[in-house]
Every structure is written in structure tokens, then in C-alpha cells.
CSV table of C-alpha atoms and ligand atoms in Angstrom, one decimal:
chain,number,residue,atom,x,y,z
A,18,MET,CA,-19.1,-17.6,-6.3
A,19,THR,CA,-18.4,-16.4,-9.8
A,20,ALA,CA,-15.3,-17.6,-11.6
A,21,THR,CA,-12.5,-15.1,-12.1
A,22,THR,CA,-10.8,-15.0,-15.5
A,23,PRO,CA,-7.0,-14.4,-15.7
A,24,SER,CA,-7.5,-10.8,-16.6
A,25,ALA,CA,-10.1,-9.8,-14.1
A,26,PRO,CA,-9.0,-8.4,-10.7
A,27,LEU,CA,-9.2,-11.0,-7.8
A,28,GLY,CA,-11.6,-10.2,-5.0
A,29,ASP,CA,-11.3,-7.0,-2.9
A,30,ASP,CA,-10.2,-9.0,0.2
A,31,VAL,CA,-7.7,-11.2,-1.6
A,32,GLY,CA,-4.7,-9.5,0.1
A,33,ARG,CA,-6.1,-9.8,3.5
A,34,ASP,CA,-7.2,-13.4,3.0
A,35,LEU,CA,-3.9,-14.4,1.5
A,36,VAL,CA,-1.9,-12.9,4.3
A,37,ARG,CA,-4.1,-14.3,7.0
A,38,GLY,CA,-4.2,-17.7,5.3
A,39,VAL,CA,-0.4,-17.8,4.9
A,40,CYS,CA,0.1,-16.9,8.6
A,41,GLU,CA,-2.5,-19.4,9.8
A,42,THR,CA,-1.2,-22.2,7.7
A,43,LEU,CA,2.5,-21.7,8.4
A,44,GLY,CA,1.8,-21.1,12.0
A,45,ALA,CA,-0.1,-24.4,12.3
A,46,ALA,CA,2.7,-26.2,10.4
A,47,ALA,CA,5.6,-24.5,12.1
A,48,ASP,CA,6.4,-27.4,14.5
A,49,THR,CA,6.2,-30.0,11.7
A,50,LEU,CA,8.4,-27.9,9.4
A,51,GLY,CA,10.8,-27.2,12.2
A,52,ASP,CA,11.1,-31.0,12.8
A,53,LEU,CA,12.0,-31.5,9.1
A,54,ASP,CA,14.7,-28.9,9.5
A,55,ARG,CA,16.0,-30.8,12.6
A,56,ARG,CA,16.2,-34.0,10.6
A,57,ALA,CA,17.8,-32.5,7.5
A,58,GLY,CA,19.2,-29.1,8.5
A,59,ASP,CA,20.0,-27.2,11.6
A,60,GLY,CA,16.6,-27.1,13.2
A,61,ASP,CA,15.9,-23.4,13.2
A,62,PHE,CA,13.2,-23.2,10.5
A,63,GLY,CA,10.2,-23.6,12.9
A,64,THR,CA,11.6,-20.8,15.2
A,65,ASN,CA,12.2,-18.6,12.1
A,66,ILE,CA,8.6,-19.1,11.0
A,67,ARG,CA,7.3,-18.2,14.4
A,68,THR,CA,9.5,-15.1,14.6
A,69,ALA,CA,8.4,-14.0,11.2
A,70,LEU,CA,4.7,-14.5,12.0
A,71,ALA,CA,5.0,-12.5,15.3
A,72,LEU,CA,6.6,-9.6,13.3
A,73,VAL,CA,3.9,-9.8,10.7
A,74,ASP,CA,1.2,-9.6,13.5
A,75,GLU,CA,3.0,-6.5,14.9
A,76,ASN,CA,3.0,-4.9,11.5
A,77,ILE,CA,-0.7,-5.6,10.9
A,78,ALA,CA,-1.5,-4.2,14.4
A,79,ALA,CA,0.6,-1.1,13.8
A,80,ASP,CA,-0.3,-0.3,10.2
A,81,ASP,CA,-3.9,-1.5,9.9
A,82,PRO,CA,-3.5,-2.6,6.2
A,83,GLN,CA,-6.4,-1.9,3.9
A,84,THR,CA,-5.1,-2.6,0.3
A,85,TYR,CA,-3.6,-5.6,-1.3
A,86,ARG,CA,-0.2,-4.0,-1.3
A,87,GLN,CA,-0.4,-2.9,2.3
A,88,TRP,CA,-1.3,-6.4,3.5
A,89,LEU,CA,1.5,-8.0,1.5
A,90,THR,CA,3.9,-5.3,2.8
A,91,ALA,CA,3.1,-6.3,6.4
A,92,LEU,CA,3.9,-9.9,5.4
A,93,PHE,CA,7.2,-9.3,3.6
A,94,MET,CA,8.5,-6.8,6.1
A,95,GLY,CA,7.9,-9.4,8.9
A,96,TRP,CA,9.9,-12.0,7.0
A,97,LEU,CA,12.7,-9.6,6.2
A,98,GLY,CA,13.1,-9.1,9.9
A,99,VAL,CA,14.1,-12.8,10.5
A,100,GLY,CA,17.6,-14.3,10.2
A,101,GLY,CA,18.6,-17.6,8.7
A,102,THR,CA,18.4,-18.2,5.0
A,103,SER,CA,14.6,-18.4,4.8
A,104,GLY,CA,13.9,-15.0,6.4
A,105,PRO,CA,15.5,-12.9,3.6
A,106,LEU,CA,14.5,-15.4,0.8
A,107,PHE,CA,10.8,-15.5,1.8
A,108,GLY,CA,11.0,-11.7,2.6
A,109,MET,CA,12.1,-10.9,-1.0
A,110,PHE,CA,9.7,-13.5,-2.4
A,111,PHE,CA,6.8,-11.8,-0.6
A,112,ARG,CA,8.0,-8.4,-1.6
A,113,ASP,CA,7.7,-9.4,-5.2
A,114,LEU,CA,4.2,-10.6,-4.5
A,115,ALA,CA,3.4,-7.2,-3.0
A,116,ARG,CA,4.5,-5.6,-6.3
A,117,ALA,CA,1.9,-7.7,-8.2
A,118,ALA,CA,-0.4,-4.7,-8.5
A,119,ASP,CA,-0.8,-1.2,-7.2
A,120,ASP,CA,-3.2,-0.8,-4.4
A,121,ALA,CA,-6.0,-2.6,-6.3
A,122,PRO,CA,-6.1,-6.4,-6.1
A,123,PRO,CA,-4.0,-8.1,-8.8
A,124,THR,CA,-5.5,-10.2,-11.6
A,125,ALA,CA,-4.6,-13.9,-11.7
A,126,ALA,CA,-2.2,-13.1,-14.5
A,127,GLN,CA,-0.5,-10.4,-12.5
A,128,LEU,CA,-0.3,-12.8,-9.5
A,129,ALA,CA,1.3,-15.5,-11.7
A,130,GLU,CA,3.9,-13.0,-13.0
A,131,ALA,CA,4.6,-11.8,-9.5
A,132,LEU,CA,5.2,-15.4,-8.4
A,133,ALA,CA,7.6,-15.8,-11.3
A,134,ALA,CA,9.4,-12.7,-10.3
A,135,GLY,CA,9.6,-14.0,-6.7
A,136,GLN,CA,11.1,-17.2,-8.0
A,137,ALA,CA,13.7,-15.3,-10.1
A,138,THR,CA,14.6,-13.2,-7.1
A,139,VAL,CA,15.1,-16.3,-4.8
A,140,GLN,CA,17.2,-17.9,-7.5
A,141,ARG,CA,19.3,-14.8,-8.0
A,142,TYR,CA,20.2,-14.6,-4.3
A,143,GLY,CA,20.1,-18.3,-3.4
A,144,GLU,CA,21.5,-19.7,-6.6
A,145,ALA,CA,19.5,-22.9,-6.2
A,146,GLU,CA,18.2,-24.8,-9.2
A,147,VAL,CA,15.4,-27.4,-9.3
A,148,GLY,CA,16.8,-30.6,-7.8
A,149,ASP,CA,18.9,-28.8,-5.1
A,150,LYS,CA,16.3,-29.7,-2.4
A,151,THR,CA,15.1,-26.2,-1.7
A,152,MET,CA,12.0,-24.1,-1.9
A,153,ILE,CA,12.7,-23.8,-5.6
A,154,ASP,CA,11.6,-27.4,-6.1
A,155,ALA,CA,8.1,-26.4,-5.1
A,156,LEU,CA,8.1,-22.9,-6.6
A,157,GLU,CA,9.3,-23.7,-10.1
A,158,PRO,CA,6.6,-26.3,-10.9
A,159,ALA,CA,3.9,-24.1,-9.2
A,160,VAL,CA,4.8,-21.1,-11.4
A,161,THR,CA,4.9,-23.3,-14.5
A,162,ALA,CA,1.6,-24.9,-13.7
A,163,LEU,CA,-0.1,-21.6,-12.9
A,164,ARG,CA,1.1,-19.9,-16.1
A,165,GLY,CA,0.1,-23.0,-18.2
A,166,ALA,CA,-3.4,-23.2,-16.6
A,167,LEU,CA,-4.1,-19.5,-17.2
A,168,GLU,CA,-2.9,-19.8,-20.8
A,169,ASP,CA,-5.3,-22.7,-21.2
A,170,GLY,CA,-8.1,-20.3,-20.1
A,171,ARG,CA,-8.7,-21.9,-16.7
A,172,GLU,CA,-10.3,-19.6,-14.2
A,173,ALA,CA,-8.2,-18.2,-11.3
A,174,ALA,CA,-9.1,-20.6,-8.4
A,175,ASP,CA,-8.8,-23.6,-10.7
A,176,ALA,CA,-5.5,-22.5,-12.1
A,177,LEU,CA,-4.2,-21.9,-8.5
A,178,ARG,CA,-5.4,-25.4,-7.6
A,179,ALA,CA,-3.2,-26.8,-10.4
A,180,ALA,CA,-0.3,-24.7,-9.0
A,181,GLU,CA,-0.9,-26.0,-5.5
A,182,GLU,CA,-0.9,-29.6,-6.7
A,183,ALA,CA,2.3,-29.0,-8.6
A,184,ALA,CA,3.9,-27.4,-5.6
A,185,VAL,CA,2.9,-30.3,-3.3
A,186,GLN,CA,4.2,-32.8,-5.8
A,187,GLY,CA,7.5,-30.8,-6.1
A,188,ALA,CA,7.9,-30.5,-2.3
A,189,ARG,CA,7.2,-34.2,-1.9
A,190,SER,CA,9.8,-35.1,-4.5
A,191,THR,CA,12.5,-33.4,-2.4
A,192,ALA,CA,12.4,-36.4,0.0
A,193,ARG,CA,14.2,-38.3,-2.7
A,194,ILE,CA,17.0,-35.8,-3.0
A,195,THR,CA,20.2,-35.2,-1.0
A,196,ALA,CA,20.5,-31.5,-0.4
A,197,ARG,CA,23.1,-29.4,-2.3
A,198,ARG,CA,22.2,-26.0,-1.0
A,199,GLY,CA,21.5,-24.5,2.4
A,200,ARG,CA,22.4,-26.0,5.7
A,201,ALA,CA,20.7,-29.3,4.8
A,202,SER,CA,23.6,-29.9,2.5
A,203,TYR,CA,25.9,-30.1,5.5
A,204,VAL,CA,24.2,-33.3,6.7
A,205,GLY,CA,24.6,-35.0,3.3
A,206,ASP,CA,22.8,-38.3,2.9
A,207,ALA,CA,21.0,-37.8,6.2
A,208,SER,CA,18.7,-35.5,4.3
A,209,GLN,CA,17.5,-38.5,2.2
A,210,GLY,CA,13.9,-39.4,2.9
A,211,VAL,CA,13.1,-36.0,4.5
A,212,ILE,CA,11.0,-33.4,2.7
A,213,ASP,CA,12.7,-30.0,2.4
A,214,PRO,CA,10.8,-27.8,4.9
A,215,GLY,CA,11.2,-24.7,2.7
A,216,ALA,CA,9.7,-26.5,-0.3
A,217,ALA,CA,6.8,-27.7,1.9
A,218,ALA,CA,6.3,-24.1,3.2
A,219,VAL,CA,6.1,-22.8,-0.4
A,220,ALA,CA,3.4,-25.4,-1.2
A,221,LEU,CA,1.4,-24.2,1.8
A,222,VAL,CA,1.8,-20.6,0.7
A,223,ILE,CA,0.5,-21.5,-2.8
A,224,GLY,CA,-2.3,-23.4,-1.1
A,225,ALA,CA,-3.2,-20.4,1.0
A,226,ALA,CA,-3.3,-18.3,-2.2
A,227,ARG,CA,-5.6,-20.8,-3.8
A,228,ALA,CA,-7.8,-20.7,-0.7
A,229,ALA,CA,-7.8,-16.9,-0.7
A,230,VAL,CA,-8.8,-16.8,-4.3
A,231,ALA,CA,-11.4,-19.6,-4.0
A,232,GLY,CA,-13.0,-18.1,-1.0
A,233,GLY,CA,-12.1,-20.8,1.5
A,234,GLY,CA,-10.7,-24.3,2.1
A,235,SER,CA,-7.4,-24.5,4.0
A,236,PRO,CA,-4.5,-26.2,2.3
A,237,ASP,CA,-4.1,-29.9,3.1
A,238,THR,CA,-1.0,-30.5,5.3
A,239,SER,CA,-1.4,-34.2,5.9
A,240,TRP,CA,1.4,-35.1,3.4
A,241,ILE,CA,4.0,-33.2,5.4
A,242,ALA,CA,5.9,-35.5,7.8
B,373,ADP,P1,19.0,-22.1,7.1
B,373,ADP,O1,19.2,-23.0,5.9
B,373,ADP,O2,19.9,-20.9,7.1
B,373,ADP,O3,19.0,-22.9,8.4
B,373,ADP,P2,16.1,-22.0,7.4
B,373,ADP,O4,16.2,-23.2,8.2
B,373,ADP,O5,15.4,-20.8,8.0
B,373,ADP,O6,17.5,-21.5,6.9
B,373,ADP,O7,15.4,-22.3,6.0
B,373,ADP,C1,15.7,-23.5,5.4
B,373,ADP,C2,15.0,-23.6,4.1
B,373,ADP,O8,15.5,-22.5,3.3
B,373,ADP,C3,15.3,-24.8,3.3
B,373,ADP,O9,14.4,-25.8,3.6
B,373,ADP,C4,15.3,-24.4,1.9
B,373,ADP,O10,14.1,-24.6,1.3
B,373,ADP,C5,15.6,-22.9,1.9
B,373,ADP,N1,16.9,-22.6,1.4
B,373,ADP,C6,18.1,-22.7,2.0
B,373,ADP,N2,19.0,-22.3,1.2
B,373,ADP,C7,18.5,-21.9,0.0
B,373,ADP,C8,18.9,-21.4,-1.2
B,373,ADP,N3,20.2,-21.2,-1.5
B,373,ADP,N4,18.0,-21.1,-2.2
B,373,ADP,C9,16.7,-21.4,-2.0
B,373,ADP,N5,16.2,-21.8,-0.8
B,373,ADP,C10,17.1,-22.1,0.2
B,374,MG,MG1,17.6,-24.2,9.2
């Protein structure tokens, strides 16, 4: 495949591939992520993911999305239909991704700015900073790495690979942190040694975006346990 520069639109099917990839990857990891939330939270994250994905499937069946924005809308509307903290936060995050471009596929630069907007939204509502053991611990380094790689002139899939690596590293680092936000904060030191499931989920989402842009290759999930 040809390399995509930051200012060139991503492939026509990037919205479809991104949403399908996110759903497949999170669906396959839902039990593992739910387990993490049982060990360092209240245990509902796996169920919340499954509920969201079922709603996304319903939206896709009902709306038959065609454009990037329509695919991302099916995704964010599904997540907004779920309770817990993660439902609204992921819902608003994916809504910002839906706004990356009009109906045409976004450029890598637009996708990077949409991810940054999503991060800002999650922080505005959730008030988490890096180090609080939340999804922000994966999202912040991913956005920084993606912007940096694009500024360095790296092509889209390569830049997203850097973002995925940064997100995985950020998610893994949460195992060393005692949670200060979300329900994991209620269990205090019991969250030590456990990766934050929301941060792991963000790393999988970035990995699914990388795979969608690169035209294949599911995110590695072997580091989540
Ligand atoms: P709840 O914390 O309400 O049980 P879920 O189990 O559905 O919600 O989701 C848990 C994940 O949500 C956590 O792993 C964390 O990454 C994320 N999260 C929780 N609170 C916040 C927050 N204030 N800001 C950002 N992310 C958060
Ligand atoms: Mg929970």
C-alpha cells in the first residue's frame, strides 16, 4: 500500500475499518478488561463494554453507515447509551473523533487533532490528570506521540504505530499507580499491580485505529493481564 502523508485523506473505508476494529478488539478483550476492573474497581467495565458494543451493532444495522462520520456516530451513540463512568466518557471521546472531518475520511493530522479534542473533553468532564490511573494515562502519551510523529513527517500508519506504542506503555505504567479517580480509587492500595482497564481499552482503540489506517494487523493484547 502507499504511504499516507499527514495532510492526505486516509482511505475511504477508514471509518468502517476503525469502528469494526474497535468493536472486535474491545469485544475480544472485554472479559480480561472486566477482570481488571474486578481487581481494581467495581467489576462492571466488561459488562459496560458488551452493552456498548451491542448498542453499536444495533445502530449499524439500523442506520447502515456509509461515511466516516456515520460510522463514528454509530460508535459514539452506542457508548453514550451505557452507564458507569466509561460509557459517557468513551461516548464523548468517540463523538470528538466523529467530528474529525465532514463526511469525507479525515487526514492523519485531523485525526490527531480529534484525538486531542477527545482527550480534552474526557479531562473536562472526568477531571483526571496523568498519573491518576485512568484512561488519560494512555490517551495523553498517545496524542503527544502522534502529533510529534506527524510533525516529524512520518506517514500516517507509522505515526499511529508510535501512538499505539506510547498508549500501551502508558497503560502498562498504570499498574504501578494507586488510583485517585473513578471507582478504583475506593479500593486504594488494592489497585496496585493492576493495569487500569480504561487505559488498556484506550491503547486497544489506538491500536485499532493504527490497524485501520495500515490496512490490517490487529492490536496485540498479550500485555493485558
Ligand atoms: P466506573 O468507574 O464507574 O465503574 P467503568 O468500570 O465503566 O466505570 O470504567 C472504568 C474506567 O473508566 C477506569 O478504568 C478509568 O480508566 C475510567 N475512568 C473512571 N473515572 C475516570 C475519570 N474521572 N476520568 C477519566 N477516566 C476515568
Ligand atoms: Mg467499574
